[in-house]
Coordinates of C-alpha atoms (C1' of nucleotides) in Angstrom, one line a residue:
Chain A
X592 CA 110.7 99.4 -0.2
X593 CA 111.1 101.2 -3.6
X594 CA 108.3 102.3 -5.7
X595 CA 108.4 99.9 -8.8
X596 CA 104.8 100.0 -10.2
X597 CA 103.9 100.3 -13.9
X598 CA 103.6 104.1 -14.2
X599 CA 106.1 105.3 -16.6
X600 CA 104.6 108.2 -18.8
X601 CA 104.3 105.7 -22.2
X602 CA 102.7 103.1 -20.3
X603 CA 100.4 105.1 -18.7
X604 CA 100.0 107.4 -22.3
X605 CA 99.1 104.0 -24.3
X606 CA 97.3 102.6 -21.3
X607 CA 94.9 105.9 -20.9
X608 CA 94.2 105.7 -24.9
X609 CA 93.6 102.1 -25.2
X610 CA 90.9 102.8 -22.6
X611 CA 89.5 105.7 -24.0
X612 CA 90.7 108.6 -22.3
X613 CA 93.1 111.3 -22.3
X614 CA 96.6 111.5 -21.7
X615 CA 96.5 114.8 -19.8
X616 CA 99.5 117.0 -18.0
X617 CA 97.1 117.1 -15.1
X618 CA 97.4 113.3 -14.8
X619 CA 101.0 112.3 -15.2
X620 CA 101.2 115.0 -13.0
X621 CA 99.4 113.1 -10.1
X622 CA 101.1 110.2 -11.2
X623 CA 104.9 111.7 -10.8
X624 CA 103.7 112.7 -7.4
X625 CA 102.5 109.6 -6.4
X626 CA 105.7 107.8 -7.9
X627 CA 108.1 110.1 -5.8
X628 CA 106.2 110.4 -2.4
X629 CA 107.1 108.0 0.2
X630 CA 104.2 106.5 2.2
X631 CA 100.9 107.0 1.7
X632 CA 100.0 110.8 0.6
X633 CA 96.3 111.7 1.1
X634 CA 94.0 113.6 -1.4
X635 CA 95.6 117.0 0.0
X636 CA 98.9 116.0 0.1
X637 CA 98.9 114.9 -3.2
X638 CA 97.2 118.3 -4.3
X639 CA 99.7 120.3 -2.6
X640 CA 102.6 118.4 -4.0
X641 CA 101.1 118.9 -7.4
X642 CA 100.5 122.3 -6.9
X643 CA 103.9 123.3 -6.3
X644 CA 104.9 122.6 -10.2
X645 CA 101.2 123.5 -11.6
X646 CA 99.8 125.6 -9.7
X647 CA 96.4 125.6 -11.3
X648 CA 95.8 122.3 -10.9
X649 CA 92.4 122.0 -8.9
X650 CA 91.8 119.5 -6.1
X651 CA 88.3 118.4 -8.2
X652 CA 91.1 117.1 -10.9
X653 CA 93.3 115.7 -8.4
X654 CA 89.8 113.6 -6.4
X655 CA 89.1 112.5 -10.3
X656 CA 92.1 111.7 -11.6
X657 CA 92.7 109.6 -8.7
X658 CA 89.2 108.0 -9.1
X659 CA 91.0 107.0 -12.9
X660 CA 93.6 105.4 -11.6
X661 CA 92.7 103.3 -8.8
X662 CA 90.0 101.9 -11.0
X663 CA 92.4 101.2 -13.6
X664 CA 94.3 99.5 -10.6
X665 CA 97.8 101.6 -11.1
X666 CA 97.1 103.0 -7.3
X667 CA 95.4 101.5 -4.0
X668 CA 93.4 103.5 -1.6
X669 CA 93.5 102.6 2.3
X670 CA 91.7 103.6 5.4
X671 CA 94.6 104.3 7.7
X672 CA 93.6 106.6 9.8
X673 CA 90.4 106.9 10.6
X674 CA 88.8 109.9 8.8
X675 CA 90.0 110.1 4.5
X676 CA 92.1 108.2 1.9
X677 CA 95.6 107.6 1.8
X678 CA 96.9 106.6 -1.6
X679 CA 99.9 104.4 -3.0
X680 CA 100.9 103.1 -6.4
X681 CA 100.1 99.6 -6.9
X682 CA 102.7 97.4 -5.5
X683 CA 103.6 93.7 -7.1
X684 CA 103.0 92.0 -3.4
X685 CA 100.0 92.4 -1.7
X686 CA 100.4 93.8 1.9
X687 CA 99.3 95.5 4.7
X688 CA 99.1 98.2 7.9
X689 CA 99.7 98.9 10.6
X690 CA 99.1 102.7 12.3
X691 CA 100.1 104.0 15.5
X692 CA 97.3 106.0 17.0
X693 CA 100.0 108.6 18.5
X694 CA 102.1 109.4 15.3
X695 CA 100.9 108.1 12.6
X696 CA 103.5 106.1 11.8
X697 CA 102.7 103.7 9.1
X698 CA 104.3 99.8 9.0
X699 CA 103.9 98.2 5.9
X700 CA 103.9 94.4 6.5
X701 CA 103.7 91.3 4.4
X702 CA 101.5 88.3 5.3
X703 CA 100.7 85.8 3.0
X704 CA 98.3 84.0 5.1
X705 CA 95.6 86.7 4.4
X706 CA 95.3 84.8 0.8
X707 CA 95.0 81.7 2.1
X708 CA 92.3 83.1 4.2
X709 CA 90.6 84.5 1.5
X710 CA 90.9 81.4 -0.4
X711 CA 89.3 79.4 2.0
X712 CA 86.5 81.7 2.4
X713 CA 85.8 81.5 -1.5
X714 CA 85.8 77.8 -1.2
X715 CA 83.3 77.8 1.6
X716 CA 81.0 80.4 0.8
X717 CA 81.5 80.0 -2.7
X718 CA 82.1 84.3 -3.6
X719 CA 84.9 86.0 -5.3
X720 CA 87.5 88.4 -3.6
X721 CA 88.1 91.1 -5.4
X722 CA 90.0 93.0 -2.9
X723 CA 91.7 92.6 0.8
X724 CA 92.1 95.0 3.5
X725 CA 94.1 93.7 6.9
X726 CA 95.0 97.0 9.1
X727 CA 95.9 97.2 12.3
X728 CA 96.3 99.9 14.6
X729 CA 98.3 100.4 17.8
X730 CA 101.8 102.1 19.2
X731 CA 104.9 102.1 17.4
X732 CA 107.6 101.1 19.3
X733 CA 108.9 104.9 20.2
X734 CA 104.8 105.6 21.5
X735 CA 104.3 102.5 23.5
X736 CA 103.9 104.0 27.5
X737 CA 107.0 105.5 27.2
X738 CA 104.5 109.0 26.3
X739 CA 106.4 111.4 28.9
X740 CA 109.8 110.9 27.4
X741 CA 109.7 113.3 24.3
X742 CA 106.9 115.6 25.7
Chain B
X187 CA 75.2 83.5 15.5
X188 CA 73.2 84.6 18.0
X189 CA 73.4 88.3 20.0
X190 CA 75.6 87.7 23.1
X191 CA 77.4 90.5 24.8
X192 CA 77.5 92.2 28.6
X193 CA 74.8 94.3 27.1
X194 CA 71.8 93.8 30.0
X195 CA 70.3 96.6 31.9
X196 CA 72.3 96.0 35.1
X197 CA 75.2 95.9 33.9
X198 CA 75.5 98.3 31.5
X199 CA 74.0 100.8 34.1
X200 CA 76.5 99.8 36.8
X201 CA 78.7 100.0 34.2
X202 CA 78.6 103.6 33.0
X203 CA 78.3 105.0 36.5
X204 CA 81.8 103.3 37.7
X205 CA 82.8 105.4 34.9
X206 CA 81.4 108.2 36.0
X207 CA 78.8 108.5 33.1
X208 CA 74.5 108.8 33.7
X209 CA 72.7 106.0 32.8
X210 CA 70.2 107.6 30.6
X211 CA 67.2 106.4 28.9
X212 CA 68.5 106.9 25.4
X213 CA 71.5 104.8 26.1
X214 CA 69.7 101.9 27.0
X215 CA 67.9 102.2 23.8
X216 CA 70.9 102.5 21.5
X217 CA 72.1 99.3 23.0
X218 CA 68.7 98.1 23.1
X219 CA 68.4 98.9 19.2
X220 CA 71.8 97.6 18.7
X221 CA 71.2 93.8 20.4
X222 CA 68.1 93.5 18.6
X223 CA 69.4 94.3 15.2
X224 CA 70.7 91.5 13.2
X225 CA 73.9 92.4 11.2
X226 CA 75.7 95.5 11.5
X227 CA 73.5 98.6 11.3
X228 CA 74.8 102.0 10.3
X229 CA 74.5 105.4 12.8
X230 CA 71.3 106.3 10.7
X231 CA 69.7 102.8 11.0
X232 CA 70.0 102.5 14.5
X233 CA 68.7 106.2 14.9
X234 CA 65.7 105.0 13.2
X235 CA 64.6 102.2 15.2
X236 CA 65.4 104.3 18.0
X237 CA 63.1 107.0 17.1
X238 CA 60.4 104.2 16.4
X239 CA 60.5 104.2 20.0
X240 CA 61.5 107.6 20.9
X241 CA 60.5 110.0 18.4
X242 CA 62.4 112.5 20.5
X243 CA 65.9 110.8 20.5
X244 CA 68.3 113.1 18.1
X245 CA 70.9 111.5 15.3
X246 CA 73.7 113.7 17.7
X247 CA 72.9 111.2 20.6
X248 CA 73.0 108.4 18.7
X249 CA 76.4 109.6 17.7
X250 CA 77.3 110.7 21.0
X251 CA 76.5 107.3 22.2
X252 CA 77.8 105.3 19.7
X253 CA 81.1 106.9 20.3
X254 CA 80.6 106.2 24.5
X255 CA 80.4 102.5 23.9
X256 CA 82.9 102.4 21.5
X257 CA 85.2 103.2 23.7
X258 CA 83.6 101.2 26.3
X259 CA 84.7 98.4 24.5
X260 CA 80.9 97.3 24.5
X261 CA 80.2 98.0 20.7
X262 CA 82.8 97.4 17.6
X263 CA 82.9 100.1 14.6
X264 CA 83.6 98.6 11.0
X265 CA 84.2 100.3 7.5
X266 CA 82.3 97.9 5.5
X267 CA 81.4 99.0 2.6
X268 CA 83.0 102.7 2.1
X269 CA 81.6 105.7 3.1
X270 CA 80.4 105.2 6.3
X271 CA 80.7 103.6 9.7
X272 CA 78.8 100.3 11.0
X273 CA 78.2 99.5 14.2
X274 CA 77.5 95.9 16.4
X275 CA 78.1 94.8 19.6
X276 CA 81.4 93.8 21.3
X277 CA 81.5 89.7 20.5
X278 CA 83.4 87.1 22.4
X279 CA 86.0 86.1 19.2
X280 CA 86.8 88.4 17.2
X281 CA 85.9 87.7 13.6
X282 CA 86.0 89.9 10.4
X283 CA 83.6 90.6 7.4
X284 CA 83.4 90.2 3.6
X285 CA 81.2 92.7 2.0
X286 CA 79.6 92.0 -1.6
X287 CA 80.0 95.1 -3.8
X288 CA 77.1 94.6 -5.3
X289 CA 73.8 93.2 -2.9
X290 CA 76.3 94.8 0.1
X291 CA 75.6 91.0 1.8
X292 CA 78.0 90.8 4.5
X293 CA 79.4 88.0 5.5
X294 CA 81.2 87.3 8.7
X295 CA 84.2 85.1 9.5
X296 CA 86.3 83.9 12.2
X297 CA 89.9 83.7 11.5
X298 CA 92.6 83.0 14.3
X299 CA 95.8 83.3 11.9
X300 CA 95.4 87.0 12.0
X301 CA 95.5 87.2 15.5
X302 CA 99.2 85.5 14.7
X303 CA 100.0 87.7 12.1
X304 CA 99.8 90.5 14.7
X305 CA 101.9 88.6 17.3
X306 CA 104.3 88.4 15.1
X307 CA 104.4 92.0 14.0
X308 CA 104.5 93.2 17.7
X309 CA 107.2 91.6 18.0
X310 CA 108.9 92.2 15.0
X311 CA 108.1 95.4 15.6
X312 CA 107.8 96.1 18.8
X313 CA 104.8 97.7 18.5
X314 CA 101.4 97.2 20.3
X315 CA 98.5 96.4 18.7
X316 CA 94.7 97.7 20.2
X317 CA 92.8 96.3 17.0
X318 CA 92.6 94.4 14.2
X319 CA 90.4 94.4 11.0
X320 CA 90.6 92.3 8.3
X321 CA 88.1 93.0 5.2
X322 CA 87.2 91.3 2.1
X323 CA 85.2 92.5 -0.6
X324 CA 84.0 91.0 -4.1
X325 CA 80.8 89.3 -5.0
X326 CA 78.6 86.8 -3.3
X327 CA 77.7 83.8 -4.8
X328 CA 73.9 85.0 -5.6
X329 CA 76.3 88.1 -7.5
X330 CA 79.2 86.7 -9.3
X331 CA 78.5 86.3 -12.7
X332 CA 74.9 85.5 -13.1
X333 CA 73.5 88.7 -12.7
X334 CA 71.0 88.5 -15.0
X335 CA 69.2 86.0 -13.5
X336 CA 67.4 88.1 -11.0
X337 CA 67.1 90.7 -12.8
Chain C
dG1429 C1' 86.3 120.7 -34.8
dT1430 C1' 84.8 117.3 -31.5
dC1431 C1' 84.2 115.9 -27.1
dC1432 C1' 86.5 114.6 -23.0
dA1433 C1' 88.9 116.8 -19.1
dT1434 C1' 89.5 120.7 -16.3
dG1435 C1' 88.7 124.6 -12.8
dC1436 C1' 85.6 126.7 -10.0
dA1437 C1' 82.1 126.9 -6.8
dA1438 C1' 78.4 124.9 -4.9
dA1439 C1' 76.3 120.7 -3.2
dC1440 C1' 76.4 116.6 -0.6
dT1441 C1' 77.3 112.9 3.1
dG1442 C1' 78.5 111.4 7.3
dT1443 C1' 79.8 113.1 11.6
dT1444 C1' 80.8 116.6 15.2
dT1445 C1' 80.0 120.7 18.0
dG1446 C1' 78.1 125.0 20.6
dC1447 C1' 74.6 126.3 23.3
dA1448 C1' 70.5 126.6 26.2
dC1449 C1' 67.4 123.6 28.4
dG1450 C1' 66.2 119.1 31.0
dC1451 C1' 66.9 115.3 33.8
dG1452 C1' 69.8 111.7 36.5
dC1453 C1' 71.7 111.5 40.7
Chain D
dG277 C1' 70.1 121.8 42.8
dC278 C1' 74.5 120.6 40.4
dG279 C1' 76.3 119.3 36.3
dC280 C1' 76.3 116.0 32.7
dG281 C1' 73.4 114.6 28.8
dT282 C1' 70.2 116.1 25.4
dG283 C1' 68.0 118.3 21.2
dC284 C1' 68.5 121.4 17.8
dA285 C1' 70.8 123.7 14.3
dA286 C1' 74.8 125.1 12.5
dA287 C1' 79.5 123.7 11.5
dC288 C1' 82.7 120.7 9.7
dA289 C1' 85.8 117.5 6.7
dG290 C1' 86.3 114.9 2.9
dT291 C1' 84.6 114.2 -1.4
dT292 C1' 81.6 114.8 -5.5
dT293 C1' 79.1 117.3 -9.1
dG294 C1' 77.1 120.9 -12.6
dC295 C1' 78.5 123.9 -15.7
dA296 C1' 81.1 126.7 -18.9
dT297 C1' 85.7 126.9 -20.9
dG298 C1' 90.0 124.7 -22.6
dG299 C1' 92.9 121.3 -24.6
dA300 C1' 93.9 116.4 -26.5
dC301 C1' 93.4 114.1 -30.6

DNA sequence: GTCCATGCAAACTGTTTGCACGCGC
DNA sequence: GCGCGTGCAAACAGTTTGCATGGAC
């Protein structure tokens, strides 16, 4: 489960121009972060992280930057939790969630069915999927009943 | 598609007091709000209609009582389109949603290979899953492409 | 030098909570 | 009448925005 993605500072410089916007520190910043976080960082995660090497950085910056970039499609957003935005960089293969109520724990999962789902729905109801969310939530295997043990 | 649910009077009221909770008038007209509704209302569309009825009824109890059957089991929650939380009651299969980006149609389908996609993860996993949600979004057929038209 | 991007603080949205009163039981 | 449920307003969390300054090009 390495982080491949497209985000290398050139790509991202000449991808940022070609669209018309700036190459900031501010944003390969967010970027780096993203790139070398395992799992799926939230807005104040990824604020904090980046504050530890610029600590000026504002979490305004952080909120628009990552705006930039998941419309640009270099990062995904998902509801994991219940309550805010977790963030990853855009994987090659589309997959999915799972989160344990207790801990938190994330599963990433693959499950190519969920395409053929979609595609079906298309056919039938004649739209266009732009995007797919499957999450589930649940226990993890260390917080099913067994609560007591590590209390 | 028509409103089913274990949502009567009777029950509901026998209902809350096994579980130890008042059978108020603003409950029943939640629910009563709820079954009448077609689609999947937010927390300030139901207040609404509520307060059609009961101009005294607060958004807080609505909340409040949203939240009670929730976990009752006798009302589902979804994330449909982003920011906020919509609300219908419990049905017999369970089904998931596309949302169009743009008209925020929703559309809802039934789809039984999730429920093996999660099978499989549990055991996979060993994990236990409590819920499931699967969500599509893009553009309907009235919204893909041909926007002009109606304009 | 131009204009977009930033930092800051204030605004905003959806939801939750503290508290005194009111009503179901 | 006891105690949960309510209404109100204030608090809250996450996110967005207006504005003056700063930095990419």
């Amino acid at each position: 489960m390495s982080k491949e993605g497209t985000t290398d500072p050139l790509q991202v410089r000449s991808f940022l121009r070609a669209s018309g916007h700036r190459f900031t520190h501010q944003r390969q910043l967010v970027l780096d972060v993203l790139q070398e976080t395992q799992g799926h960082p939230d807005a104040e995660t990824i604020f904090s992280l980046a504050k530890a090497r610029d600590p000026k950085i504002s979490l305004a910056t952080v909120y628009r930057t990552l705006a930039l970039l998941n419309e640009a499609g270099l990062i995904n957003k998902h509801r994991l939790g219940e309550d805010h935005e977790h963030f990853e960089t855009a994987q090659s293969t589309p997959h999915y969630h799972f989160t344990c109520l207790k801990c938190e724990r994330v599963i990433e999962f693959e499950a190519p069915q969920v395409t053929q789902i979609g595609r079906e729905l298309c056919e039938r109801e004649g739209i266009q999927i732009t995007e797919a969310h499957l999450h589930f939530s649940g226990y993890c295997s260390n917080c099913r009943e067994g609560d007591s043990f590590d209390k």
